[in-house]
Coordinates of C-alpha atoms in Angstrom, one line a residue:
M1 CA 39.8 55.0 -55.1
N2 CA 37.8 53.5 -57.6
S3 CA 35.0 54.8 -58.9
W4 CA 31.9 53.2 -61.4
S5 CA 32.7 54.3 -65.1
S6 CA 30.2 55.6 -67.7
S7 CA 30.1 52.1 -69.0
G8 CA 29.7 50.3 -65.9
T9 CA 32.4 49.0 -64.9
L10 CA 34.8 49.4 -61.8
T11 CA 38.3 50.8 -62.9
T12 CA 41.1 51.6 -60.6
L13 CA 42.4 55.0 -60.6
E14 CA 45.1 54.9 -57.9
R15 CA 45.6 51.4 -56.7
P16 CA 48.4 49.8 -59.0
V17 CA 47.4 46.6 -60.4
A18 CA 48.9 43.5 -58.9
P19 CA 50.7 41.5 -61.5
N20 CA 49.4 37.8 -62.5
N21 CA 49.4 35.4 -60.0
G22 CA 50.8 31.9 -60.9
L23 CA 47.9 29.9 -58.6
I24 CA 44.9 31.4 -60.6
S25 CA 46.1 32.2 -64.2
G26 CA 45.8 29.3 -66.7
R27 CA 43.0 26.7 -67.2
K28 CA 42.6 23.8 -64.8
H29 CA 42.2 20.7 -66.4
A30 CA 41.8 18.8 -63.5
L31 CA 38.8 20.5 -61.9
D32 CA 37.3 19.9 -65.4
G33 CA 37.6 16.0 -64.9
L34 CA 36.2 17.0 -60.8
R35 CA 33.7 18.1 -62.9
T36 CA 32.7 14.8 -64.7
V37 CA 32.9 12.9 -61.4
A38 CA 30.6 15.2 -59.8
V39 CA 28.0 14.9 -62.5
A40 CA 28.4 10.8 -61.9
M41 CA 28.0 11.2 -58.7
V42 CA 24.4 12.7 -59.0
F43 CA 23.6 10.5 -61.4
L44 CA 24.6 7.4 -59.6
F45 CA 22.7 9.2 -56.7
H46 CA 19.5 9.5 -58.6
T47 CA 19.7 6.4 -60.4
V48 CA 20.9 3.6 -58.0
T49 CA 20.6 5.6 -54.7
E50 CA 20.5 2.4 -52.5
L51 CA 24.2 1.8 -54.2
T52 CA 25.4 5.5 -53.8
P53 CA 23.2 7.2 -50.8
G54 CA 26.0 9.7 -50.7
G55 CA 25.5 10.5 -54.6
S56 CA 24.2 14.6 -53.9
I57 CA 27.5 15.4 -52.7
G58 CA 28.3 16.1 -55.9
V59 CA 26.3 18.8 -55.3
D60 CA 28.0 20.2 -52.9
V61 CA 31.2 19.5 -54.8
F62 CA 29.7 21.3 -57.5
F63 CA 28.9 24.5 -54.9
T64 CA 31.9 25.2 -54.2
L65 CA 34.1 24.7 -57.3
S66 CA 31.0 27.1 -58.6
G67 CA 32.5 29.7 -56.0
F68 CA 36.3 29.0 -56.5
V69 CA 36.1 29.0 -60.5
I70 CA 34.3 32.3 -60.5
T71 CA 36.3 34.1 -58.1
L72 CA 39.3 32.8 -60.2
L73 CA 38.1 34.7 -63.3
I74 CA 36.6 37.8 -61.6
M75 CA 40.2 38.2 -59.9
K76 CA 41.8 37.3 -63.3
E77 CA 40.3 40.3 -64.4
Y78 CA 40.4 42.6 -61.7
Q79 CA 44.6 42.2 -61.5
A80 CA 45.2 42.1 -64.8
T81 CA 43.4 45.5 -65.6
G82 CA 41.7 46.9 -62.4
R83 CA 38.4 46.5 -62.8
L84 CA 35.1 44.4 -63.8
R85 CA 33.1 44.9 -66.6
L86 CA 30.0 43.7 -64.9
G87 CA 27.8 44.1 -67.9
V88 CA 30.0 41.5 -69.9
F89 CA 30.2 39.1 -66.8
Y90 CA 26.8 39.1 -66.8
A91 CA 26.1 38.6 -70.4
K92 CA 28.6 35.8 -70.7
R93 CA 26.6 33.9 -67.4
L94 CA 23.7 34.2 -69.9
A95 CA 25.1 33.0 -73.3
R96 CA 27.0 30.0 -71.3
L97 CA 23.9 28.4 -69.0
W98 CA 21.1 29.9 -70.7
P99 CA 20.8 28.4 -74.2
A100 CA 21.3 24.7 -73.1
L101 CA 18.8 25.2 -69.8
L102 CA 16.0 26.8 -72.1
A103 CA 16.6 23.7 -74.9
V104 CA 15.6 21.3 -72.2
C105 CA 12.7 23.0 -71.1
A106 CA 11.2 23.1 -74.4
V107 CA 11.5 19.6 -74.9
V108 CA 10.0 19.0 -72.3
V109 CA 7.2 21.1 -72.4
T110 CA 6.7 19.8 -75.9
V111 CA 6.8 16.1 -75.0
A112 CA 4.5 16.9 -72.0
L113 CA 1.8 18.4 -74.0
V114 CA 2.0 15.4 -76.8
F115 CA 2.9 12.7 -74.7
P116 CA 1.1 12.9 -71.5
Q117 CA 1.4 9.9 -70.6
S118 CA 5.0 9.6 -70.5
G119 CA 7.1 10.3 -67.6
W120 CA 7.4 14.2 -68.2
G121 CA 3.5 13.7 -68.5
G122 CA 2.0 17.0 -66.6
Q123 CA 4.9 18.6 -65.9
G124 CA 5.7 21.6 -68.6
A125 CA 4.7 23.8 -66.2
N126 CA 7.8 23.2 -64.0
A127 CA 9.9 24.9 -66.8
I128 CA 8.5 28.6 -65.8
P129 CA 10.6 28.5 -62.7
A130 CA 13.6 26.4 -64.2
A131 CA 14.3 29.1 -67.0
A132 CA 13.6 31.4 -64.5
Y133 CA 16.6 30.5 -62.2
V134 CA 14.1 30.0 -59.1
M135 CA 13.2 26.5 -59.0
N136 CA 15.0 26.2 -55.4
L137 CA 12.2 28.8 -54.5
A138 CA 9.7 26.6 -55.9
N139 CA 11.0 23.2 -54.9
F140 CA 9.6 24.2 -51.5
G141 CA 6.8 25.9 -51.8
A142 CA 7.9 29.4 -51.9
F143 CA 5.1 30.7 -54.6
G144 CA 2.4 27.6 -52.9
S145 CA 2.9 23.9 -53.4
S146 CA 6.5 22.4 -53.9
T147 CA 7.3 21.5 -57.3
G148 CA 10.0 18.8 -55.9
G149 CA 10.6 15.3 -57.5
N150 CA 10.0 16.7 -61.7
A151 CA 11.8 16.3 -64.5
L152 CA 13.3 19.5 -64.0
S153 CA 13.7 20.0 -60.4
P154 CA 17.5 19.6 -60.2
T155 CA 17.9 23.1 -61.7
W156 CA 17.5 24.3 -57.9
T157 CA 21.3 24.2 -57.9
L158 CA 21.6 26.4 -60.9
A159 CA 18.9 28.6 -59.3
V160 CA 21.0 28.9 -56.4
E161 CA 24.3 30.0 -58.2
E162 CA 22.9 32.3 -60.5
Q163 CA 20.7 34.2 -57.2
F164 CA 24.3 34.0 -55.3
Y165 CA 25.8 35.6 -57.9
L166 CA 23.9 38.3 -58.6
V167 CA 25.2 39.4 -55.3
W168 CA 28.6 38.2 -55.2
P169 CA 30.5 40.1 -57.5
L170 CA 28.7 43.3 -56.7
L171 CA 30.2 42.9 -53.1
L172 CA 33.5 41.6 -53.8
L173 CA 34.2 44.5 -55.8
V174 CA 33.3 46.3 -52.4
M175 CA 35.7 44.7 -50.6
L176 CA 38.0 45.0 -52.8
R177 CA 37.6 48.6 -53.1
F178 CA 38.3 49.1 -49.1
W179 CA 40.9 46.3 -48.0
K180 CA 43.6 44.2 -49.8
V181 CA 43.3 40.9 -51.6
R182 CA 44.2 38.8 -48.3
T183 CA 41.9 40.4 -45.9
V184 CA 38.7 39.8 -48.0
A185 CA 39.3 36.2 -47.8
W186 CA 38.9 36.5 -44.4
L187 CA 35.7 38.4 -44.5
T188 CA 34.4 36.0 -47.0
A189 CA 35.0 33.0 -44.8
V190 CA 33.7 35.0 -42.0
L191 CA 30.5 35.4 -43.9
A192 CA 30.4 32.0 -44.2
A193 CA 31.0 31.5 -40.9
G194 CA 27.9 33.7 -40.5
F195 CA 25.7 31.4 -43.2
L196 CA 26.7 28.6 -41.5
V197 CA 25.3 29.9 -37.9
S198 CA 22.1 31.1 -40.1
R199 CA 21.3 27.4 -40.9
S200 CA 21.9 26.0 -37.6
L201 CA 19.2 28.5 -36.2
L202 CA 16.9 27.6 -39.5
V203 CA 17.4 23.5 -37.9
F204 CA 16.6 24.2 -34.5
G205 CA 13.8 26.6 -35.2
G206 CA 12.3 23.5 -37.1
A207 CA 12.3 24.2 -40.6
P208 CA 11.3 21.7 -43.0
L209 CA 13.9 19.3 -45.3
A210 CA 12.6 21.4 -48.4
R211 CA 13.9 24.7 -47.2
L212 CA 17.3 23.5 -45.8
Y213 CA 17.9 21.6 -49.0
N214 CA 17.3 24.3 -51.8
G215 CA 17.4 27.7 -50.0
P216 CA 19.9 30.4 -51.6
D217 CA 21.0 31.1 -48.1
T218 CA 21.3 27.7 -46.7
R219 CA 23.7 26.8 -49.1
A220 CA 25.7 30.0 -49.1
D221 CA 28.2 28.6 -47.1
Q222 CA 29.3 26.5 -49.6
L223 CA 29.4 28.9 -52.4
L224 CA 31.1 31.3 -49.9
L225 CA 34.2 28.9 -49.2
G226 CA 34.9 28.3 -52.8
C227 CA 35.2 32.2 -53.1
T228 CA 37.5 32.3 -50.1
L229 CA 39.8 29.6 -51.6
A230 CA 39.8 31.5 -54.7
L231 CA 41.2 34.5 -52.5
V232 CA 43.5 32.7 -50.4
F233 CA 45.4 32.0 -53.7
A234 CA 44.7 35.3 -55.4
S235 CA 46.7 36.7 -52.6
V236 CA 50.0 34.1 -52.0
T237 CA 53.0 35.3 -53.9
P238 CA 54.4 32.7 -56.7
G239 CA 56.8 30.8 -55.4
S240 CA 56.5 32.2 -51.7
R241 CA 56.9 30.0 -48.2
V242 CA 53.1 30.7 -47.8
Q243 CA 52.9 28.7 -51.3
A244 CA 55.4 25.9 -50.6
S245 CA 53.9 25.5 -47.0
L246 CA 50.3 25.1 -48.9
Q247 CA 52.1 22.3 -51.3
S248 CA 53.3 20.4 -48.5
A249 CA 50.2 20.6 -46.8
A250 CA 48.3 19.2 -50.4
R251 CA 50.2 16.8 -50.3
W252 CA 48.5 14.8 -47.4
A253 CA 45.2 16.9 -47.2
G254 CA 44.0 16.4 -50.6
P255 CA 44.1 12.5 -50.6
L256 CA 41.8 12.2 -47.3
A257 CA 40.0 14.9 -47.8
G258 CA 39.5 12.9 -51.6
L259 CA 39.2 9.7 -49.9
A260 CA 36.7 10.8 -47.2
L261 CA 34.6 12.0 -49.8
V262 CA 34.3 9.0 -51.7
A263 CA 33.6 6.6 -49.1
A264 CA 30.5 9.0 -48.1
V265 CA 29.1 8.9 -51.6
F266 CA 28.5 5.0 -50.8
A267 CA 27.7 5.0 -46.9
L268 CA 26.8 8.3 -46.0
K269 CA 22.4 8.8 -46.2
E270 CA 21.3 12.2 -45.4
P271 CA 19.0 12.4 -43.2
A272 CA 15.5 13.5 -43.5
T273 CA 13.6 12.2 -40.5
P274 CA 14.0 15.3 -37.6
G275 CA 16.2 14.1 -34.9
A276 CA 19.5 14.7 -33.4
W277 CA 21.7 13.4 -36.4
F278 CA 19.2 15.0 -38.5
A279 CA 20.0 18.7 -36.7
V280 CA 23.9 17.8 -36.7
F281 CA 24.3 17.3 -40.0
W282 CA 22.2 19.7 -41.7
S283 CA 24.0 22.6 -39.2
A284 CA 27.2 21.4 -39.9
G285 CA 27.1 18.8 -42.6
P286 CA 26.7 20.9 -45.6
T287 CA 29.7 23.2 -44.2
V288 CA 31.9 19.9 -43.6
L289 CA 31.1 18.1 -47.3
A290 CA 32.3 22.2 -48.8
L291 CA 35.3 22.1 -46.6
L292 CA 36.3 18.7 -47.7
S293 CA 35.5 19.5 -51.7
G294 CA 37.6 22.7 -51.0
V295 CA 40.3 20.6 -49.6
V296 CA 40.6 18.4 -52.6
I297 CA 40.3 21.4 -55.4
G298 CA 43.1 23.3 -53.8
S299 CA 44.8 19.8 -53.7
L300 CA 44.4 19.7 -57.5
V301 CA 45.4 23.4 -57.9
L302 CA 48.5 23.1 -56.0
R303 CA 50.2 20.0 -57.3
P304 CA 49.4 19.9 -61.1
A305 CA 51.8 17.3 -61.4
G306 CA 50.2 15.2 -58.6
F307 CA 48.6 11.6 -59.0
A308 CA 45.5 12.9 -58.6
S309 CA 45.7 15.9 -61.0
R310 CA 47.2 13.4 -63.5
I311 CA 44.0 11.4 -63.6
L312 CA 41.5 14.2 -63.3
S313 CA 43.4 16.0 -66.2
H314 CA 43.4 13.1 -68.9
P315 CA 41.4 14.1 -71.9
W316 CA 38.4 11.3 -70.9
L317 CA 37.8 12.6 -67.8
A318 CA 38.5 16.6 -68.6
N319 CA 37.2 16.6 -71.6
P320 CA 33.6 15.5 -70.8
G321 CA 34.2 17.9 -67.8
R322 CA 34.7 21.4 -69.9
D323 CA 32.1 20.4 -72.9
L324 CA 29.9 18.3 -71.7
S325 CA 29.1 18.2 -67.6
Y326 CA 26.8 20.7 -67.6
A327 CA 23.9 19.7 -70.1
A328 CA 24.5 16.0 -68.9
Y329 CA 23.5 17.6 -65.3
L330 CA 20.5 19.4 -66.7
W331 CA 19.6 16.2 -68.9
H332 CA 20.1 13.5 -66.9
L333 CA 17.2 13.2 -64.4
P334 CA 14.2 13.8 -67.6
V335 CA 16.4 10.9 -70.1
Y336 CA 15.8 8.6 -66.6
L337 CA 12.3 9.7 -65.4
L338 CA 10.9 9.4 -69.3
L339 CA 12.7 5.5 -69.4
I340 CA 10.9 4.2 -66.0
P341 CA 8.0 3.5 -67.4
L342 CA 9.4 2.1 -70.5
V343 CA 12.1 -0.2 -69.7
P344 CA 11.2 -1.7 -66.3
S345 CA 14.7 -3.3 -65.5
L346 CA 16.7 -1.3 -63.4
W347 CA 20.0 -2.5 -65.1
L348 CA 19.3 -2.0 -68.2
R349 CA 17.5 1.2 -67.7
V350 CA 20.5 3.1 -65.9
P351 CA 23.3 2.3 -68.7
L352 CA 20.9 3.4 -71.1
A353 CA 20.1 6.9 -69.2
A354 CA 23.5 7.1 -68.8
A355 CA 24.2 6.8 -73.0
L356 CA 21.2 9.3 -73.9
T357 CA 22.0 11.6 -71.1
V358 CA 25.6 11.8 -72.7
L359 CA 24.0 11.3 -76.4
M360 CA 22.1 14.4 -75.1
A361 CA 24.5 16.5 -73.6
W362 CA 26.8 16.3 -76.9
L363 CA 23.8 17.2 -79.3
S364 CA 23.3 20.3 -76.4
F365 CA 26.9 20.9 -76.3
R366 CA 27.7 20.8 -80.3
F367 CA 24.6 22.5 -81.7
V368 CA 23.0 24.9 -78.5
E369 CA 26.0 26.1 -76.2
R370 CA 28.8 26.5 -78.7
P371 CA 27.3 28.6 -81.5
L372 CA 25.6 30.8 -79.5
R373 CA 29.0 31.3 -76.9
R374 CA 30.7 32.3 -80.0
W375 CA 28.0 34.2 -81.3
A376 CA 28.1 36.1 -77.8
S377 CA 31.9 36.2 -77.6
R378 CA 31.7 37.8 -80.8
K379 CA 29.0 40.6 -79.6
L380 CA 30.8 40.5 -76.2
E381 CA 34.4 40.7 -76.7
P382 CA 34.9 42.2 -80.6
D383 CA 38.5 42.9 -80.4
V384 CA 38.9 39.4 -79.1
G385 CA 37.8 37.5 -82.4
T386 CA 36.4 34.2 -82.6
V387 CA 36.8 32.4 -79.4
T388 CA 36.1 28.5 -79.0
A389 CA 33.1 28.0 -76.8
R390 CA 33.8 25.8 -73.6
R391 CA 32.0 24.5 -70.6
P392 CA 30.6 27.2 -67.8
S393 CA 32.2 27.7 -64.9

């Protein structure tokens, strides 16, 4: 039986705490490298769309990876202590994500006001839905006219994630109160399937593309599939036959899924015009992409010594993914839009945008994110001591 303690944490009174699971313990450096690759996909999609029409797949990877990593963090604390400190959980999320987001918003607003003829001119008001984590709703006109296409519109993905995480930890804890982890994994998969059906009903009901693309419900299955994978790993006994079977499957499934995603980046153009392909893709496409992403993620975790894991764990990929990928995602489109009227040549503008994006991401990490995360760690967990701030999950 569980109960809520006076400090707002869910504690376990009778159920014994499960031992630490080898599949969910430790940092997964290959996943940091995967973040770098996913950010590169999105950057190329926004800058050289004709070359990489499917680069937005990086977003599908991010959603699945985010659900996986956050659920791992929850399960690590839950299995180790029998509780989740919800207040600390949400405070850490804000400390990791909000400062960098507010910094981008402040710079865009300032430049838009001082230089109205710049690529950010007239876009200052978009900082409100961006900072409030409702840009996804604004992008399909939930508050009036759509704001899609502005320098801050990519923050819709952050909004989808944060809206999801307002609900998911609570729902997960309730399910863990009544069922074993393996059963909860099955229930989470069923819930993901439910959102697939819900999106399909929207598609065949004539919902516009902006609604299908930005909805918190239309992306929930991708996040939930990542959550499901994490719960499966949390339920696997280290060294068991199940783990051996998963590792054997990952040996061939991981490379195939990875190749499919890479091919899709260069060949898959998301349909924007209603028709048969539009209906098929927007009904099942996000789920399929999330499943492929989940196979890649699972393969990297199951086979840390595999070829792909070694490549993605290299410091040149893992370190930027850990420290810079979040800010790089925030800055890449504002930087590129600012350069469009200033640098006419595409093939000069793209590498310059990449270099400036990395610079702004480093400045964000060095002077905004890391100091505030360290301060938050001391305040939230004074018993732990000074903790080196890292890239958010």
